[in-house]
CSV table of C-alpha atoms in Angstrom, one decimal:
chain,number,residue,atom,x,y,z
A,1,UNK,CA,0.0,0.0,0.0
A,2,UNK,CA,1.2,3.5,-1.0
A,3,UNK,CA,0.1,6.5,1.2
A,4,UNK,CA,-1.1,9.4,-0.1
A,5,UNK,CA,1.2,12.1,-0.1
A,6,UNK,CA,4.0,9.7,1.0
A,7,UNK,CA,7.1,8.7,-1.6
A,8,UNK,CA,8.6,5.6,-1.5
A,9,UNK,CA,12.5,5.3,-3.0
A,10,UNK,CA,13.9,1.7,-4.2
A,11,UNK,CA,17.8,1.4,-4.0
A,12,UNK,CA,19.2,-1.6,-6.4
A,13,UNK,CA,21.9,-2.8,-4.3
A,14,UNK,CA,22.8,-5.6,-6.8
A,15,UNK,CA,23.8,-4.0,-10.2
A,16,UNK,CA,27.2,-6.2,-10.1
A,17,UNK,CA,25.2,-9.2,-10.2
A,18,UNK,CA,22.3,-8.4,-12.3
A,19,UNK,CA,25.3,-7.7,-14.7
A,20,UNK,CA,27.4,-10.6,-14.4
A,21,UNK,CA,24.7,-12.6,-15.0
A,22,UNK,CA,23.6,-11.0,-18.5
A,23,UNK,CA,27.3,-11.4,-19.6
A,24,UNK,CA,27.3,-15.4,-18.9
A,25,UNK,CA,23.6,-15.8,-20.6
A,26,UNK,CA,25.1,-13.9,-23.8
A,27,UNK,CA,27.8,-16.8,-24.0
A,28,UNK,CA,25.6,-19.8,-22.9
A,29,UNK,CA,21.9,-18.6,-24.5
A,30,UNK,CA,23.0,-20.5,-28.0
A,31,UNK,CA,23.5,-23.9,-25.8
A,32,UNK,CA,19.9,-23.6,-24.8
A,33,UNK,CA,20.3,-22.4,-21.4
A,34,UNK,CA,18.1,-20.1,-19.9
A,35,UNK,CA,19.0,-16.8,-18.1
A,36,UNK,CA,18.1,-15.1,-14.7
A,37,UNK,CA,18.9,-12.5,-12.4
A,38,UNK,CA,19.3,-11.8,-9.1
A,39,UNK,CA,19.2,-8.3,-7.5
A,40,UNK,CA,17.9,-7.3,-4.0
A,41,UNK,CA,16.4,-3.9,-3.6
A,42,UNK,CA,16.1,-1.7,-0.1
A,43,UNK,CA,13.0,0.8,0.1
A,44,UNK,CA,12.0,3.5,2.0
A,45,UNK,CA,9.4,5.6,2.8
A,46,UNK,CA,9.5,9.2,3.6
A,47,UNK,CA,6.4,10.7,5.0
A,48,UNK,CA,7.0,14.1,4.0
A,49,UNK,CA,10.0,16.3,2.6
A,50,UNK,CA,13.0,16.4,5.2
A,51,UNK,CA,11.7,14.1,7.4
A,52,UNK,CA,13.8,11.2,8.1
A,53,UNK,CA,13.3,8.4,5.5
A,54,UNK,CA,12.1,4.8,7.3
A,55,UNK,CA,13.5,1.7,5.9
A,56,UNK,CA,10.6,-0.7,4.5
A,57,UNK,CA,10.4,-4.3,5.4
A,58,UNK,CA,7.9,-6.1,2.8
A,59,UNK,CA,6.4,-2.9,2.1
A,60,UNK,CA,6.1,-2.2,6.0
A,61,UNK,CA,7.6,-0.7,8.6
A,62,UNK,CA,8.4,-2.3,12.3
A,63,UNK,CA,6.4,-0.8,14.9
A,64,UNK,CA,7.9,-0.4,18.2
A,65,UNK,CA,5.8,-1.8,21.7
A,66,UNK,CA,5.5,1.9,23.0
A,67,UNK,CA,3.5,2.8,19.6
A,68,UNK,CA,0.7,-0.8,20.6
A,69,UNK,CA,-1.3,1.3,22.9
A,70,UNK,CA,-6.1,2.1,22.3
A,71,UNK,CA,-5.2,5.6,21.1
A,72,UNK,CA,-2.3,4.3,18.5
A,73,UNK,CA,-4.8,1.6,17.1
A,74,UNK,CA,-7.3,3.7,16.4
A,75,UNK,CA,-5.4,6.1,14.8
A,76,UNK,CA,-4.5,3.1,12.6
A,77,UNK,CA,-7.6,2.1,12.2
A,78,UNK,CA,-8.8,5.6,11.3
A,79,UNK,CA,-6.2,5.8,8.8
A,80,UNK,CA,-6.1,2.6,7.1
A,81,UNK,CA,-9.8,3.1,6.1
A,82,UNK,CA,-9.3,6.7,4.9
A,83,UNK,CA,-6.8,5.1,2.9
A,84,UNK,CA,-9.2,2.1,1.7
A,85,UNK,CA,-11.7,4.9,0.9
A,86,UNK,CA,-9.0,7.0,-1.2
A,87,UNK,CA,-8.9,2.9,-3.6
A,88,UNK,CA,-12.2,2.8,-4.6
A,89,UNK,CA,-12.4,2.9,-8.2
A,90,UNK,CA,-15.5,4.9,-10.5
A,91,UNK,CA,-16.9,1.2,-10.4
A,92,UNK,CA,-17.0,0.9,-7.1
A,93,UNK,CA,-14.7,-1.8,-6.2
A,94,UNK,CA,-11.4,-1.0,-5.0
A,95,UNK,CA,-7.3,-1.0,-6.6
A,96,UNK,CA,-6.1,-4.5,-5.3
A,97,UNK,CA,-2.5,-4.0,-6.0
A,98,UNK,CA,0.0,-1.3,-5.9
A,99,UNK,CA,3.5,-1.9,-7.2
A,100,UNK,CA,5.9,0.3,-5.1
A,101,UNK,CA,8.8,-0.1,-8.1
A,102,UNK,CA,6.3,0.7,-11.1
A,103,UNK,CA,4.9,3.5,-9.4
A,104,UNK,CA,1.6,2.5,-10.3
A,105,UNK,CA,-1.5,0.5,-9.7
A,106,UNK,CA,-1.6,-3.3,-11.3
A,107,UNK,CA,-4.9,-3.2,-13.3
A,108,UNK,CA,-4.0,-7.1,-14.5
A,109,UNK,CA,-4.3,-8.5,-11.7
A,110,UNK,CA,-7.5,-9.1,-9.2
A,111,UNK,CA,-8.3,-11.1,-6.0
A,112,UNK,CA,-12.5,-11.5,-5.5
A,113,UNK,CA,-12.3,-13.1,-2.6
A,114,UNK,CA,-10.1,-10.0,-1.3
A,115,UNK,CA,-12.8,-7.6,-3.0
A,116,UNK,CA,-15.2,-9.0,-1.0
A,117,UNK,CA,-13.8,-9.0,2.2
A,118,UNK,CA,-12.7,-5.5,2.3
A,119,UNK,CA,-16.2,-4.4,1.0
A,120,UNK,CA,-17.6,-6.3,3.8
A,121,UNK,CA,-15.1,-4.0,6.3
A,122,UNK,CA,-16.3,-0.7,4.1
A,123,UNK,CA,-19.9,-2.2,5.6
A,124,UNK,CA,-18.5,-2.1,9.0
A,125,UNK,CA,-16.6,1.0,9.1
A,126,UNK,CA,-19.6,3.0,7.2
A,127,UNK,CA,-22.1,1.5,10.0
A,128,UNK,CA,-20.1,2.3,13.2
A,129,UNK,CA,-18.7,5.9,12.3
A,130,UNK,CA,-22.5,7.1,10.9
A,131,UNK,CA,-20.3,9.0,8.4
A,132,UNK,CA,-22.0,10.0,5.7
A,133,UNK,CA,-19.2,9.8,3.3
A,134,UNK,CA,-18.6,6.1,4.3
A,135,UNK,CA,-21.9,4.9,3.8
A,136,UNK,CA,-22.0,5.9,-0.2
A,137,UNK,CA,-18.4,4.2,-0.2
A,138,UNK,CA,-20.2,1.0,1.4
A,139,UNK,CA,-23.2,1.2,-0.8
A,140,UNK,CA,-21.3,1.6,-4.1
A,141,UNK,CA,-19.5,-1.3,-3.2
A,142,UNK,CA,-21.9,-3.4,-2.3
A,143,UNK,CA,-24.3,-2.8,-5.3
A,144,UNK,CA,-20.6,-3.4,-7.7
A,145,UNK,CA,-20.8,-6.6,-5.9
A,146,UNK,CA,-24.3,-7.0,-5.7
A,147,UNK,CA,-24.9,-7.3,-10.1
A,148,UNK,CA,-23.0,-10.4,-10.0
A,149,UNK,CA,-25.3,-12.6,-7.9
A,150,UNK,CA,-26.7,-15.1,-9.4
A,151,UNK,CA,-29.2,-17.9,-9.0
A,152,UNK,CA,-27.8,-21.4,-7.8
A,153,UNK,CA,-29.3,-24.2,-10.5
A,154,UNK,CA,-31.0,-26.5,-8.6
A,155,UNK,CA,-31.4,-25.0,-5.4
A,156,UNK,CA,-34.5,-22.6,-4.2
A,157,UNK,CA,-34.1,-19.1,-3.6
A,158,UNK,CA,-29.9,-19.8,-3.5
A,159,UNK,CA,-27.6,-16.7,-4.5
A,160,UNK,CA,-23.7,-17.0,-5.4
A,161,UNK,CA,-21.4,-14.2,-6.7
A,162,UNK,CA,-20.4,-15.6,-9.7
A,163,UNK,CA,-16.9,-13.9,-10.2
A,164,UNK,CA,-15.7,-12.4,-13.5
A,165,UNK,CA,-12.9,-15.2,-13.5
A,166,UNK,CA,-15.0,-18.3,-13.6
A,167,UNK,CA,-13.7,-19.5,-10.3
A,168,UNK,CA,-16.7,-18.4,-7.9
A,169,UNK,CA,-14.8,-19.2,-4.8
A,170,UNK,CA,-17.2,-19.6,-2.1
A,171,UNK,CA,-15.5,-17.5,0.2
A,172,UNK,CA,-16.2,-14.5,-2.4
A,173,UNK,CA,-19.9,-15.0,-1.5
A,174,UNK,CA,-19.7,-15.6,2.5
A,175,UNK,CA,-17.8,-12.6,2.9
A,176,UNK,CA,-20.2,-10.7,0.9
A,177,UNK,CA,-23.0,-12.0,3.1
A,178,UNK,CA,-21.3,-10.8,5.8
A,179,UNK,CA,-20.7,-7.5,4.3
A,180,UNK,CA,-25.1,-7.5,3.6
A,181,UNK,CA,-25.5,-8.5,7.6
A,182,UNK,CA,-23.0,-5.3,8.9
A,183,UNK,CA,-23.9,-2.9,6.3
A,184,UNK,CA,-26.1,0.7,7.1
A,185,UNK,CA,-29.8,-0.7,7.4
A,186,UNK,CA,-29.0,-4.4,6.7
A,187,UNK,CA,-32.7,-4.8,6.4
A,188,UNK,CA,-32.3,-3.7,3.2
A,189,UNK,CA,-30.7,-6.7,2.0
A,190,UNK,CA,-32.2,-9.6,4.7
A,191,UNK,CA,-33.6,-11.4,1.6
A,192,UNK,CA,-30.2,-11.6,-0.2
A,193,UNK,CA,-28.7,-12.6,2.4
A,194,UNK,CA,-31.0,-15.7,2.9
A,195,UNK,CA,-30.2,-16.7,-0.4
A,196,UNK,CA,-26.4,-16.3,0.3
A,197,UNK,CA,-27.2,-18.6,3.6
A,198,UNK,CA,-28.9,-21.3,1.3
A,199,UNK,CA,-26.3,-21.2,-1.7
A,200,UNK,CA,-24.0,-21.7,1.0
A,201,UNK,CA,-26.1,-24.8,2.4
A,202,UNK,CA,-25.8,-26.3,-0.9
A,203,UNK,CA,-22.2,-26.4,-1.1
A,204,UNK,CA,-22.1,-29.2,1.9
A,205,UNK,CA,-21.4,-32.9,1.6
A,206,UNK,CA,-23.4,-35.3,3.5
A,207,UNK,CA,-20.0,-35.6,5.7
A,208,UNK,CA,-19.7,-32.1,6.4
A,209,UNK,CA,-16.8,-30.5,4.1
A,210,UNK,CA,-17.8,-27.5,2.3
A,211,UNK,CA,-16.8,-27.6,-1.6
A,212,UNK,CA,-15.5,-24.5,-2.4
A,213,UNK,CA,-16.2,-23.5,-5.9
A,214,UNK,CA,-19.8,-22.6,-7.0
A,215,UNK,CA,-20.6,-24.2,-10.3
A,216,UNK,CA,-20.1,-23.6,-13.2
A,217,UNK,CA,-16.6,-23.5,-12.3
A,218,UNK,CA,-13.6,-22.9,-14.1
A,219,UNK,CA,-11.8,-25.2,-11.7
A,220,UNK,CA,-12.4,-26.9,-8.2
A,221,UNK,CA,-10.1,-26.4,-5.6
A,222,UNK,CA,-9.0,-28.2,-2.3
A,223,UNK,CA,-8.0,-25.8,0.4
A,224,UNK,CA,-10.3,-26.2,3.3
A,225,UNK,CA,-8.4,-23.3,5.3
A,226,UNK,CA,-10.3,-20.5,4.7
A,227,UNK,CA,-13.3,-20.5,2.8
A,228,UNK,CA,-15.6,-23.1,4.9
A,229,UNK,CA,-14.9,-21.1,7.9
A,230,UNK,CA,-15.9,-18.1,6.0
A,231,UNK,CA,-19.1,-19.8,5.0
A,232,UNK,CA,-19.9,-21.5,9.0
A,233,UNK,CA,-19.4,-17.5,9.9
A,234,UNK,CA,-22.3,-16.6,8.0
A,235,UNK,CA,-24.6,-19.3,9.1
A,236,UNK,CA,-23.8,-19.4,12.5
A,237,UNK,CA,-24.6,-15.1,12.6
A,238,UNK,CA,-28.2,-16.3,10.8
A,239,UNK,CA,-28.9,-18.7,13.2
A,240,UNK,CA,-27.6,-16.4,16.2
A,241,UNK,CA,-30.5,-13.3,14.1
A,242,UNK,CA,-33.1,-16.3,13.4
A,243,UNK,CA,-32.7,-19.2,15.7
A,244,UNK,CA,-33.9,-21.4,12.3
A,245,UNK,CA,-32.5,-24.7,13.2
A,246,UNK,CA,-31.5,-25.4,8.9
A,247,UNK,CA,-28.5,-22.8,10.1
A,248,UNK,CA,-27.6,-24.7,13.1
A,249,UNK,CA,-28.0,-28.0,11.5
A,250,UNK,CA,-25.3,-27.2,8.8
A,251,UNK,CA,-22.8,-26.1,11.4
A,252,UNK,CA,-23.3,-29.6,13.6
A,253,UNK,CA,-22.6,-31.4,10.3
A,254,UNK,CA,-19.5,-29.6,9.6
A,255,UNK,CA,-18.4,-30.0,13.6
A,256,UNK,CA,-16.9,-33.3,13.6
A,257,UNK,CA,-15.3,-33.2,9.9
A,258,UNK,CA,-13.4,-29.6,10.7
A,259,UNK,CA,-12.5,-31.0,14.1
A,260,UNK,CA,-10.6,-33.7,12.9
A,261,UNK,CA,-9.1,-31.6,9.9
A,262,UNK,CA,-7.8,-29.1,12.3
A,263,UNK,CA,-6.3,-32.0,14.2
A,264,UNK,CA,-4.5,-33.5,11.0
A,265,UNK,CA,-4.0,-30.7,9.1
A,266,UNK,CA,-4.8,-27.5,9.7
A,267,UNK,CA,-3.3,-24.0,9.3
A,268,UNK,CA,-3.3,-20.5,10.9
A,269,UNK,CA,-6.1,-19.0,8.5
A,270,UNK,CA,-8.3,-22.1,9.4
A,271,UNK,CA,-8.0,-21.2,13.0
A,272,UNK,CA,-9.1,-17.6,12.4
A,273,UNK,CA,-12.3,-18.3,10.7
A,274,UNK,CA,-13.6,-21.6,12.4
A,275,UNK,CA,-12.8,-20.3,15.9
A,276,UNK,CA,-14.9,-17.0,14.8
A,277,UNK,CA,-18.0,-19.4,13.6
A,278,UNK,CA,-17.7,-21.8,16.6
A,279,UNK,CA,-17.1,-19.3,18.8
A,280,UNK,CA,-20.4,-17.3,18.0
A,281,UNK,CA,-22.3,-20.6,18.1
A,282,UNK,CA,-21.1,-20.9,21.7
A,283,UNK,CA,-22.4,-18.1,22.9
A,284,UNK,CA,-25.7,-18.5,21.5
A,285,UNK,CA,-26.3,-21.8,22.5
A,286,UNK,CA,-24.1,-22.3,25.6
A,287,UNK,CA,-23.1,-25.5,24.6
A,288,UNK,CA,-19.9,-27.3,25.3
A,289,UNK,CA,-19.0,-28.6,22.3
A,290,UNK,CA,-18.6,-25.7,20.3
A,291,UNK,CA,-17.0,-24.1,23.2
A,292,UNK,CA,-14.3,-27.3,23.4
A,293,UNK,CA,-13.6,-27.1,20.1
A,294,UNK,CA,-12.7,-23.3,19.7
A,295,UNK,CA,-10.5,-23.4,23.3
A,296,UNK,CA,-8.6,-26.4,21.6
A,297,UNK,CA,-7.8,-24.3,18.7
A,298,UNK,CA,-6.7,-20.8,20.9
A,299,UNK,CA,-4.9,-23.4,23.0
């Protein structure tokens, strides 16, 4: 991410090697060999002219403990949505990438899943600040998003976002559901967001695992790290709104299957989003086996 105002400086520290290696691909490129090179770059960011430039780690910079206090974070939080706000496009998504050593925005490249999630934080932001300026940012968003729902075949009143690269990840469409539930006046969308809750139904096998590609996919994928979780977050919020047991019942299926996939094979991001969904399920049933499962996974 670039700030606004801010100018960010790459130093190639590496010229000597990028040039050694050009001179031994000229001699070897007839044999059928195929060149490289290797450089190594330092950036860094000056926040304003004649302030002291900070060196960039990744694109960030470390942050001391003395700077971790309420007051910082919401100054971070303050700022990183002004910037999120400054992205959104005339379309009303938002510019995924920035590419610190082109100077410019990557228009090639796009994330949906991303897109989603930080429309669903737009939602957020706009409906705890009251801010006027927020809420058009959430609801052009949210209707950019909104035009690519579309009906699941074969299931009633079932929504997906069908995603302009043909994968239709089902995390795209849980995090949008989420986005529809924290918007300004979510009424406004509680029929969407049934259909989101039934689309994502659909997507279960009789043993509990989500698939995680609406058809007609492009491709299915395999990871079961993020997505599901993203989907059991959605339901478990309906059934904490409705108390409609077909929420509740999709989120016992999936209990045993996730449990024993955390225990074999789980990562971080899986921990994030399943301890989120069990986690609200807990509290609204004040049952212990939802409760077990998310203290075995913070443990």
């Amino acid at each position: 991410m670039r700030p606004t105002g801010a100018s960010a400086i790459g130093i190639d520290t590496a010229s000597e090697d990028r040039d050694e290696g050009a001179r031994a691909s000229a001699g070897t490129a007839a044999g059928g060999n195929i060149p490289f090179f290797r450089y190594r770059t330092l950036h860094f960011w000056q926040r304003r002219p004649g302030e002291r430039p900070v060196q960039l780690t990744a694109g960030m910079r470390l942050v001391t403990p003395d700077e971790v206090t309420p007051d910082g974070l919401d100054k971070v939080i303050e700022r990183t949505a002004q910037y999120i706000r400054y992205r959104q496009l005339p379309d009303g998504f938002f510019a995924y990438e920035f590419l610190p050593g082109r100077d410019r925005y990557n228009r090639d490249d796009q994330n949906w899943v991303r897109q989603a999630g930080i429309i669903w934080s737009a939602a957020v932001y706009a409906r705890r600040t009251g801010d006027a300026g927020w809420r058009r940012c959430s609801d052009r968003a949210i209707d950019a998003m909104r035009a690519m729902l579309r009906p699941r075949a074969g299931v009633e009143n079932a929504l997906y976002v069908a995603t302009p690269d043909g994968q239709n990840k089902l995390g795209a469409t849980a995090l949008f559901g989420l986005a529809l539930l924290d918007a300004p006046d979510p009424d406004r969308y509680s029929d969407l967001v049934i259909g989101i809750g039934n689309a994502l139904r659909s997507m279960q096998t009789p043993e509990g695992r989500f698939v995680v590609n609406f058809p007609p996919a492009a491709e299915q994928t395999e990871n079961q790290d993020y997505s599901p979780g993203e989907a059991l977050l959605l339901l478990a919020r309906l059934y904490d709104q409705r108390r409609e047991s077909r929420w509740r019942e999709t989120l016992d299926r999936a209990l045993p299957y996730y449990r024993t996939y955390y225990r074999e094979a789980a990562s971080p991001p899986f921990v994030v989003w399943q301890m989120q969904a069990f986690g609200r399920l807990a509290r609204t049933t004040t049952l212990a086996r939802y409760a077990e499962f998310v203290f075995e996974m913070a443990d």
